[in-house]
């Protein structure tokens, strides 16, 4: 999964997808987020549950443990290793959902520049991406999106993709007290299949993180 996504809907749209009856604490905004070109290290809206109930927060995309300060903070974690490797051990129990309208991948098609593609759910609903992170209210907070094999590259667009959960499973993923083994099996085996998504070429303007707006997700020839 390349490091760019879109999050232009509002928190209420994302929360409605989960159909949770509890009152959410919205620490983001009541307005549509309007972000069509979200880059790593920037703040991204995430949904999670703490001792006081469900909440929506802006959290930096990318995290590393304190002992890995000599390397760049990863933005993704491979599902095959995330539950057992030492790098993410501290945040594996702290689960969240990163709701996105879609994400971008770049493909080498023989031209002078790689061709960007936009990927989103066929049914138009937000993609509820499984994530883990540090959510302590300090400068060290951050999160990573869990990624899995893309089942043949999603028609050769890319060999990795986020683990997207159905609404019911997303609610289960962020619920308090879920056993670690069950969480691992969920992201290993129950992510939405490639058939749930569609993808198409978009313009190269998305390559510049300063560019925003709905034109970035319009299909091109």
PDB file of C-alpha atoms in Angstrom:
ATOM      1  CA  UNK A   1       0.000   0.000   0.000  1.00  0.00           C
ATOM      2  CA  UNK A   2       1.474   3.318  -1.058  1.00  0.00           C
ATOM      3  CA  UNK A   3       1.324   6.173   1.362  1.00  0.00           C
ATOM      4  CA  UNK A   4      -1.590   8.285   0.209  1.00  0.00           C
ATOM      5  CA  UNK A   5      -5.299   8.158   0.968  1.00  0.00           C
ATOM      6  CA  UNK A   6      -8.467  10.237   0.837  1.00  0.00           C
ATOM      7  CA  UNK A   7     -10.673  11.176   3.762  1.00  0.00           C
ATOM      8  CA  UNK A   8     -13.154  13.692   2.407  1.00  0.00           C
ATOM      9  CA  UNK A   9     -16.386  12.550   4.087  1.00  0.00           C
ATOM     10  CA  UNK A  10     -17.360  13.708   7.559  1.00  0.00           C
ATOM     11  CA  UNK A  11     -16.916  11.867  10.839  1.00  0.00           C
ATOM     12  CA  UNK A  12     -20.681  11.420  11.060  1.00  0.00           C
ATOM     13  CA  UNK A  13     -20.640   9.571   7.725  1.00  0.00           C
ATOM     14  CA  UNK A  14     -17.900   7.267   8.965  1.00  0.00           C
ATOM     15  CA  UNK A  15     -19.550   6.641  12.330  1.00  0.00           C
ATOM     16  CA  UNK A  16     -22.936   5.951  10.716  1.00  0.00           C
ATOM     17  CA  UNK A  17     -21.319   3.107   8.788  1.00  0.00           C
ATOM     18  CA  UNK A  18     -20.541   1.365  12.089  1.00  0.00           C
ATOM     19  CA  UNK A  19     -24.147   1.613  13.391  1.00  0.00           C
ATOM     20  CA  UNK A  20     -22.982   1.804  17.005  1.00  0.00           C
ATOM     21  CA  UNK A  21     -25.671   3.063  19.398  1.00  0.00           C
ATOM     22  CA  UNK A  22     -23.282   4.765  21.815  1.00  0.00           C
ATOM     23  CA  UNK A  23     -22.652   8.500  21.791  1.00  0.00           C
ATOM     24  CA  UNK A  24     -19.345   9.303  20.094  1.00  0.00           C
ATOM     25  CA  UNK A  25     -16.930  11.957  21.283  1.00  0.00           C
ATOM     26  CA  UNK A  26     -15.994  13.821  18.131  1.00  0.00           C
ATOM     27  CA  UNK A  27     -12.616  15.493  18.548  1.00  0.00           C
ATOM     28  CA  UNK A  28     -12.232  16.082  14.812  1.00  0.00           C
ATOM     29  CA  UNK A  29     -14.967  18.226  13.231  1.00  0.00           C
ATOM     30  CA  UNK A  30     -18.662  18.229  12.433  1.00  0.00           C
ATOM     31  CA  UNK A  31     -17.894  19.267   8.860  1.00  0.00           C
ATOM     32  CA  UNK A  32     -16.759  17.078   5.951  1.00  0.00           C
ATOM     33  CA  UNK A  33     -13.012  16.555   6.200  1.00  0.00           C
ATOM     34  CA  UNK A  34     -12.508  17.463   2.539  1.00  0.00           C
ATOM     35  CA  UNK A  35      -9.078  15.836   2.279  1.00  0.00           C
ATOM     36  CA  UNK A  36      -8.436  14.169  -1.073  1.00  0.00           C
ATOM     37  CA  UNK A  37      -4.671  13.757  -0.772  1.00  0.00           C
ATOM     38  CA  UNK A  38      -3.595  12.681   2.728  1.00  0.00           C
ATOM     39  CA  UNK A  39       0.108  11.980   3.170  1.00  0.00           C
ATOM     40  CA  UNK A  40       2.059  10.137   5.881  1.00  0.00           C
ATOM     41  CA  UNK A  41       3.126  12.037   9.014  1.00  0.00           C
ATOM     42  CA  UNK A  42      -0.010  14.189   8.821  1.00  0.00           C
ATOM     43  CA  UNK A  43      -2.949  13.869  11.192  1.00  0.00           C
ATOM     44  CA  UNK A  44      -5.668  11.447  10.098  1.00  0.00           C
ATOM     45  CA  UNK A  45      -9.093  10.798  11.620  1.00  0.00           C
ATOM     46  CA  UNK A  46      -9.258   7.480  13.497  1.00  0.00           C
ATOM     47  CA  UNK A  47     -12.093   5.801  15.381  1.00  0.00           C
ATOM     48  CA  UNK A  48     -11.495   3.864  18.579  1.00  0.00           C
ATOM     49  CA  UNK A  49     -12.923   3.016  21.985  1.00  0.00           C
ATOM     50  CA  UNK A  50     -11.423   3.889  25.365  1.00  0.00           C
ATOM     51  CA  UNK A  51     -12.664   3.540  28.932  1.00  0.00           C
ATOM     52  CA  UNK A  52     -15.206   6.326  28.385  1.00  0.00           C
ATOM     53  CA  UNK A  53     -16.604   4.909  25.139  1.00  0.00           C
ATOM     54  CA  UNK A  54     -16.188   5.493  21.397  1.00  0.00           C
ATOM     55  CA  UNK A  55     -14.299   8.519  20.138  1.00  0.00           C
ATOM     56  CA  UNK A  56     -12.961  10.093  16.960  1.00  0.00           C
ATOM     57  CA  UNK A  57      -9.533  11.748  17.034  1.00  0.00           C
ATOM     58  CA  UNK A  58      -6.898  13.162  14.720  1.00  0.00           C
ATOM     59  CA  UNK A  59      -3.720  11.106  15.055  1.00  0.00           C
ATOM     60  CA  UNK A  60      -0.421  11.242  13.177  1.00  0.00           C
ATOM     61  CA  UNK A  61      -0.101   8.611  10.450  1.00  0.00           C
ATOM     62  CA  UNK A  62       3.083   6.721  11.301  1.00  0.00           C
ATOM     63  CA  UNK A  63       4.548   5.278  14.495  1.00  0.00           C
ATOM     64  CA  UNK A  64       7.754   3.759  15.811  1.00  0.00           C
ATOM     65  CA  UNK A  65       8.757   2.490  19.252  1.00  0.00           C
ATOM     66  CA  UNK A  66      11.016   4.664  21.402  1.00  0.00           C
ATOM     67  CA  UNK A  67      13.976   2.366  20.788  1.00  0.00           C
ATOM     68  CA  UNK A  68      13.766   2.795  17.015  1.00  0.00           C
ATOM     69  CA  UNK A  69      14.386   6.534  16.840  1.00  0.00           C
ATOM     70  CA  UNK A  70      17.131   5.962  14.260  1.00  0.00           C
ATOM     71  CA  UNK A  71      14.677   4.910  11.551  1.00  0.00           C
ATOM     72  CA  UNK A  72      11.675   6.395   9.796  1.00  0.00           C
ATOM     73  CA  UNK A  73       8.307   5.688  11.382  1.00  0.00           C
ATOM     74  CA  UNK A  74       6.423   3.040   9.373  1.00  0.00           C
ATOM     75  CA  UNK A  75       2.908   3.906   8.212  1.00  0.00           C
ATOM     76  CA  UNK A  76       1.822   0.299   7.645  1.00  0.00           C
ATOM     77  CA  UNK A  77       2.252  -3.037   9.422  1.00  0.00           C
ATOM     78  CA  UNK A  78       2.226  -6.392   7.661  1.00  0.00           C
ATOM     79  CA  UNK A  79      -0.579  -8.591   8.942  1.00  0.00           C
ATOM     80  CA  UNK A  80       1.685 -11.644   8.788  1.00  0.00           C
ATOM     81  CA  UNK A  81       4.015 -10.216  11.462  1.00  0.00           C
ATOM     82  CA  UNK A  82       2.183  -7.492  13.364  1.00  0.00           C
ATOM     83  CA  UNK A  83       0.880  -9.646  16.221  1.00  0.00           C
ATOM     84  CA  UNK A  84       4.213 -11.276  17.068  1.00  0.00           C
ATOM     85  CA  UNK A  85       7.079  -9.061  15.963  1.00  0.00           C
ATOM     86  CA  UNK A  86       8.848  -6.876  18.526  1.00  0.00           C
ATOM     87  CA  UNK A  87       8.460  -3.636  16.577  1.00  0.00           C
ATOM     88  CA  UNK A  88       4.701  -3.249  17.113  1.00  0.00           C
ATOM     89  CA  UNK A  89       4.394  -5.225  20.352  1.00  0.00           C
ATOM     90  CA  UNK A  90       3.622  -2.175  22.468  1.00  0.00           C
ATOM     91  CA  UNK A  91       0.707  -1.008  20.320  1.00  0.00           C
ATOM     92  CA  UNK A  92      -0.766  -4.319  19.131  1.00  0.00           C
ATOM     93  CA  UNK A  93      -3.388  -4.244  21.932  1.00  0.00           C
ATOM     94  CA  UNK A  94      -4.450  -0.677  21.044  1.00  0.00           C
ATOM     95  CA  UNK A  95      -6.756  -1.104  18.073  1.00  0.00           C
ATOM     96  CA  UNK A  96      -8.517   1.510  15.956  1.00  0.00           C
ATOM     97  CA  UNK A  97     -10.298   1.927  12.645  1.00  0.00           C
ATOM     98  CA  UNK A  98      -8.995   4.328  10.029  1.00  0.00           C
ATOM     99  CA  UNK A  99     -12.035   5.142   7.863  1.00  0.00           C
ATOM    100  CA  UNK A 100     -11.075   6.211   4.343  1.00  0.00           C
ATOM    101  CA  UNK A 101     -13.005   7.068   1.224  1.00  0.00           C
ATOM    102  CA  UNK A 102     -10.229   5.495  -0.830  1.00  0.00           C
ATOM    103  CA  UNK A 103      -6.499   5.263  -1.372  1.00  0.00           C
ATOM    104  CA  UNK A 104      -3.950   5.624  -4.165  1.00  0.00           C
ATOM    105  CA  UNK A 105      -1.379   3.311  -5.670  1.00  0.00           C
ATOM    106  CA  UNK A 106       1.278   4.051  -8.297  1.00  0.00           C
ATOM    107  CA  UNK A 107       2.009   1.565 -11.100  1.00  0.00           C
ATOM    108  CA  UNK A 108       4.919   1.447 -13.521  1.00  0.00           C
ATOM    109  CA  UNK A 109       3.243   1.199 -16.933  1.00  0.00           C
ATOM    110  CA  UNK A 110       6.305   2.095 -18.976  1.00  0.00           C
ATOM    111  CA  UNK A 111       5.751   5.833 -19.133  1.00  0.00           C
ATOM    112  CA  UNK A 112       8.028   8.618 -17.876  1.00  0.00           C
ATOM    113  CA  UNK A 113       6.193   8.578 -14.540  1.00  0.00           C
ATOM    114  CA  UNK A 114       4.324   5.925 -12.627  1.00  0.00           C
ATOM    115  CA  UNK A 115       0.588   5.943 -13.197  1.00  0.00           C
ATOM    116  CA  UNK A 116      -1.551   6.670 -10.099  1.00  0.00           C
ATOM    117  CA  UNK A 117      -4.697   4.634  -9.478  1.00  0.00           C
ATOM    118  CA  UNK A 118      -7.522   5.385  -7.077  1.00  0.00           C
ATOM    119  CA  UNK A 119      -9.046   2.438  -5.192  1.00  0.00           C
ATOM    120  CA  UNK A 120     -12.328   2.482  -3.282  1.00  0.00           C
ATOM    121  CA  UNK A 121     -15.219   0.241  -2.294  1.00  0.00           C
ATOM    122  CA  UNK A 122     -17.571  -0.685  -5.125  1.00  0.00           C
ATOM    123  CA  UNK A 123     -20.606  -0.001  -2.943  1.00  0.00           C
ATOM    124  CA  UNK A 124     -19.506   3.562  -2.194  1.00  0.00           C
ATOM    125  CA  UNK A 125     -19.255   3.014   1.546  1.00  0.00           C
ATOM    126  CA  UNK A 126     -16.152   4.067   3.501  1.00  0.00           C
ATOM    127  CA  UNK A 127     -13.370   1.508   3.746  1.00  0.00           C
ATOM    128  CA  UNK A 128     -12.884   0.658   7.420  1.00  0.00           C
ATOM    129  CA  UNK A 129      -9.167  -0.074   7.692  1.00  0.00           C
ATOM    130  CA  UNK A 130      -7.822  -2.036  10.657  1.00  0.00           C
ATOM    131  CA  UNK A 131      -5.195  -0.020  12.523  1.00  0.00           C
ATOM    132  CA  UNK A 132      -3.203  -0.026  15.742  1.00  0.00           C
ATOM    133  CA  UNK A 133      -1.484   2.828  17.488  1.00  0.00           C
ATOM    134  CA  UNK A 134      -0.377   4.781  20.509  1.00  0.00           C
ATOM    135  CA  UNK A 135      -3.140   7.030  21.809  1.00  0.00           C
ATOM    136  CA  UNK A 136      -1.842   8.649  24.982  1.00  0.00           C
ATOM    137  CA  UNK A 137      -2.350  12.314  24.134  1.00  0.00           C
ATOM    138  CA  UNK A 138       1.386  12.989  23.792  1.00  0.00           C
ATOM    139  CA  UNK A 139       3.745  13.931  20.979  1.00  0.00           C
ATOM    140  CA  UNK A 140       4.712  10.267  20.647  1.00  0.00           C
ATOM    141  CA  UNK A 141       1.234   9.219  19.494  1.00  0.00           C
ATOM    142  CA  UNK A 142       0.744   7.724  16.056  1.00  0.00           C
ATOM    143  CA  UNK A 143      -0.844   4.822  14.224  1.00  0.00           C
ATOM    144  CA  UNK A 144      -0.210   2.345  11.428  1.00  0.00           C
ATOM    145  CA  UNK A 145      -2.621   0.664   9.015  1.00  0.00           C
ATOM    146  CA  UNK A 146      -2.471  -3.126   8.829  1.00  0.00           C
ATOM    147  CA  UNK A 147      -1.870  -4.445   5.316  1.00  0.00           C
ATOM    148  CA  UNK A 148      -2.254  -7.858   3.686  1.00  0.00           C
ATOM    149  CA  UNK A 149      -1.430  -9.547   0.412  1.00  0.00           C
ATOM    150  CA  UNK A 150      -3.554  -8.013  -2.324  1.00  0.00           C
ATOM    151  CA  UNK A 151      -4.662 -11.332  -3.844  1.00  0.00           C
ATOM    152  CA  UNK A 152      -2.715 -11.161  -7.061  1.00  0.00           C
ATOM    153  CA  UNK A 153      -2.082  -7.432  -6.847  1.00  0.00           C
ATOM    154  CA  UNK A 154      -5.691  -6.269  -7.350  1.00  0.00           C
ATOM    155  CA  UNK A 155      -5.203  -6.601 -11.111  1.00  0.00           C
ATOM    156  CA  UNK A 156      -1.519  -5.784 -10.709  1.00  0.00           C
ATOM    157  CA  UNK A 157      -2.143  -2.386  -9.147  1.00  0.00           C
ATOM    158  CA  UNK A 158      -0.130  -3.284  -6.051  1.00  0.00           C
ATOM    159  CA  UNK A 159       0.897  -6.337  -4.072  1.00  0.00           C
ATOM    160  CA  UNK A 160      -0.310  -4.984  -0.704  1.00  0.00           C
ATOM    161  CA  UNK A 161      -3.554  -3.419   0.425  1.00  0.00           C
ATOM    162  CA  UNK A 162      -5.106  -2.330   3.713  1.00  0.00           C
ATOM    163  CA  UNK A 163      -7.060  -4.886   5.716  1.00  0.00           C
ATOM    164  CA  UNK A 164     -10.595  -3.529   5.332  1.00  0.00           C
ATOM    165  CA  UNK A 165     -13.210  -4.889   7.701  1.00  0.00           C
ATOM    166  CA  UNK A 166     -16.972  -5.108   7.332  1.00  0.00           C
ATOM    167  CA  UNK A 167     -18.882  -2.778   9.693  1.00  0.00           C
ATOM    168  CA  UNK A 168     -19.737  -5.617  12.080  1.00  0.00           C
ATOM    169  CA  UNK A 169     -16.138  -6.787  12.243  1.00  0.00           C
ATOM    170  CA  UNK A 170     -14.867  -3.219  12.586  1.00  0.00           C
ATOM    171  CA  UNK A 171     -17.044  -2.776  15.681  1.00  0.00           C
ATOM    172  CA  UNK A 172     -15.665  -6.035  17.040  1.00  0.00           C
ATOM    173  CA  UNK A 173     -12.092  -4.989  16.225  1.00  0.00           C
ATOM    174  CA  UNK A 174     -12.249  -1.859  18.400  1.00  0.00           C
ATOM    175  CA  UNK A 175     -14.286  -3.423  21.211  1.00  0.00           C
ATOM    176  CA  UNK A 176     -12.608  -3.537  24.593  1.00  0.00           C
ATOM    177  CA  UNK A 177     -11.315  -6.837  25.854  1.00  0.00           C
ATOM    178  CA  UNK A 178     -10.996  -8.748  22.583  1.00  0.00           C
ATOM    179  CA  UNK A 179      -8.430 -11.566  22.965  1.00  0.00           C
ATOM    180  CA  UNK A 180      -5.234 -11.020  21.023  1.00  0.00           C
ATOM    181  CA  UNK A 181      -5.539 -14.356  19.245  1.00  0.00           C
ATOM    182  CA  UNK A 182      -9.021 -13.509  17.971  1.00  0.00           C
ATOM    183  CA  UNK A 183      -7.862 -10.102  16.736  1.00  0.00           C
ATOM    184  CA  UNK A 184      -5.010 -11.746  14.860  1.00  0.00           C
ATOM    185  CA  UNK A 185      -7.266 -14.276  13.161  1.00  0.00           C
ATOM    186  CA  UNK A 186      -9.686 -11.528  12.195  1.00  0.00           C
ATOM    187  CA  UNK A 187      -7.139  -9.484  10.267  1.00  0.00           C
ATOM    188  CA  UNK A 188      -5.465 -12.590   8.839  1.00  0.00           C
ATOM    189  CA  UNK A 189      -8.620 -14.189   7.485  1.00  0.00           C
ATOM    190  CA  UNK A 190     -11.641 -11.893   7.513  1.00  0.00           C
ATOM    191  CA  UNK A 191     -10.630  -8.800   5.558  1.00  0.00           C
ATOM    192  CA  UNK A 192     -12.860  -7.765   2.652  1.00  0.00           C
ATOM    193  CA  UNK A 193     -11.914  -9.525  -0.629  1.00  0.00           C
ATOM    194  CA  UNK A 194     -10.498  -7.785  -3.682  1.00  0.00           C
ATOM    195  CA  UNK A 195     -13.917  -8.099  -5.356  1.00  0.00           C
ATOM    196  CA  UNK A 196     -15.279  -5.538  -2.877  1.00  0.00           C
ATOM    197  CA  UNK A 197     -13.170  -2.792  -4.514  1.00  0.00           C
ATOM    198  CA  UNK A 198     -12.802  -1.050  -7.828  1.00  0.00           C
ATOM    199  CA  UNK A 199      -9.886   0.974  -9.153  1.00  0.00           C
ATOM    200  CA  UNK A 200      -9.124   3.295 -12.060  1.00  0.00           C
ATOM    201  CA  UNK A 201      -6.443   5.636 -13.358  1.00  0.00           C
ATOM    202  CA  UNK A 202      -6.352   9.204 -12.071  1.00  0.00           C
ATOM    203  CA  UNK A 203      -4.260  12.231 -12.982  1.00  0.00           C
ATOM    204  CA  UNK A 204      -0.670  12.686 -11.869  1.00  0.00           C
ATOM    205  CA  UNK A 205      -1.552  15.794  -9.836  1.00  0.00           C
ATOM    206  CA  UNK A 206      -2.075  13.569  -6.808  1.00  0.00           C
ATOM    207  CA  UNK A 207       1.693  13.061  -6.707  1.00  0.00           C
ATOM    208  CA  UNK A 208       2.062  16.562  -5.242  1.00  0.00           C
ATOM    209  CA  UNK A 209       0.850  16.552  -1.624  1.00  0.00           C
ATOM    210  CA  UNK A 210      -0.100  20.220  -1.901  1.00  0.00           C
ATOM    211  CA  UNK A 211      -2.806  19.400  -4.426  1.00  0.00           C
ATOM    212  CA  UNK A 212      -6.305  18.837  -3.052  1.00  0.00           C
ATOM    213  CA  UNK A 213      -9.876  18.723  -4.313  1.00  0.00           C
ATOM    214  CA  UNK A 214     -12.322  16.266  -5.872  1.00  0.00           C
ATOM    215  CA  UNK A 215     -10.651  16.500  -9.285  1.00  0.00           C
ATOM    216  CA  UNK A 216      -7.887  14.263  -7.918  1.00  0.00           C
ATOM    217  CA  UNK A 217     -10.215  11.241  -7.772  1.00  0.00           C
ATOM    218  CA  UNK A 218     -11.779  11.752 -11.209  1.00  0.00           C
ATOM    219  CA  UNK A 219     -10.955   8.926 -13.645  1.00  0.00           C
ATOM    220  CA  UNK A 220      -8.711   9.605 -16.613  1.00  0.00           C
ATOM    221  CA  UNK A 221      -8.089   7.681 -19.816  1.00  0.00           C
TER     222      UNK A 221
END
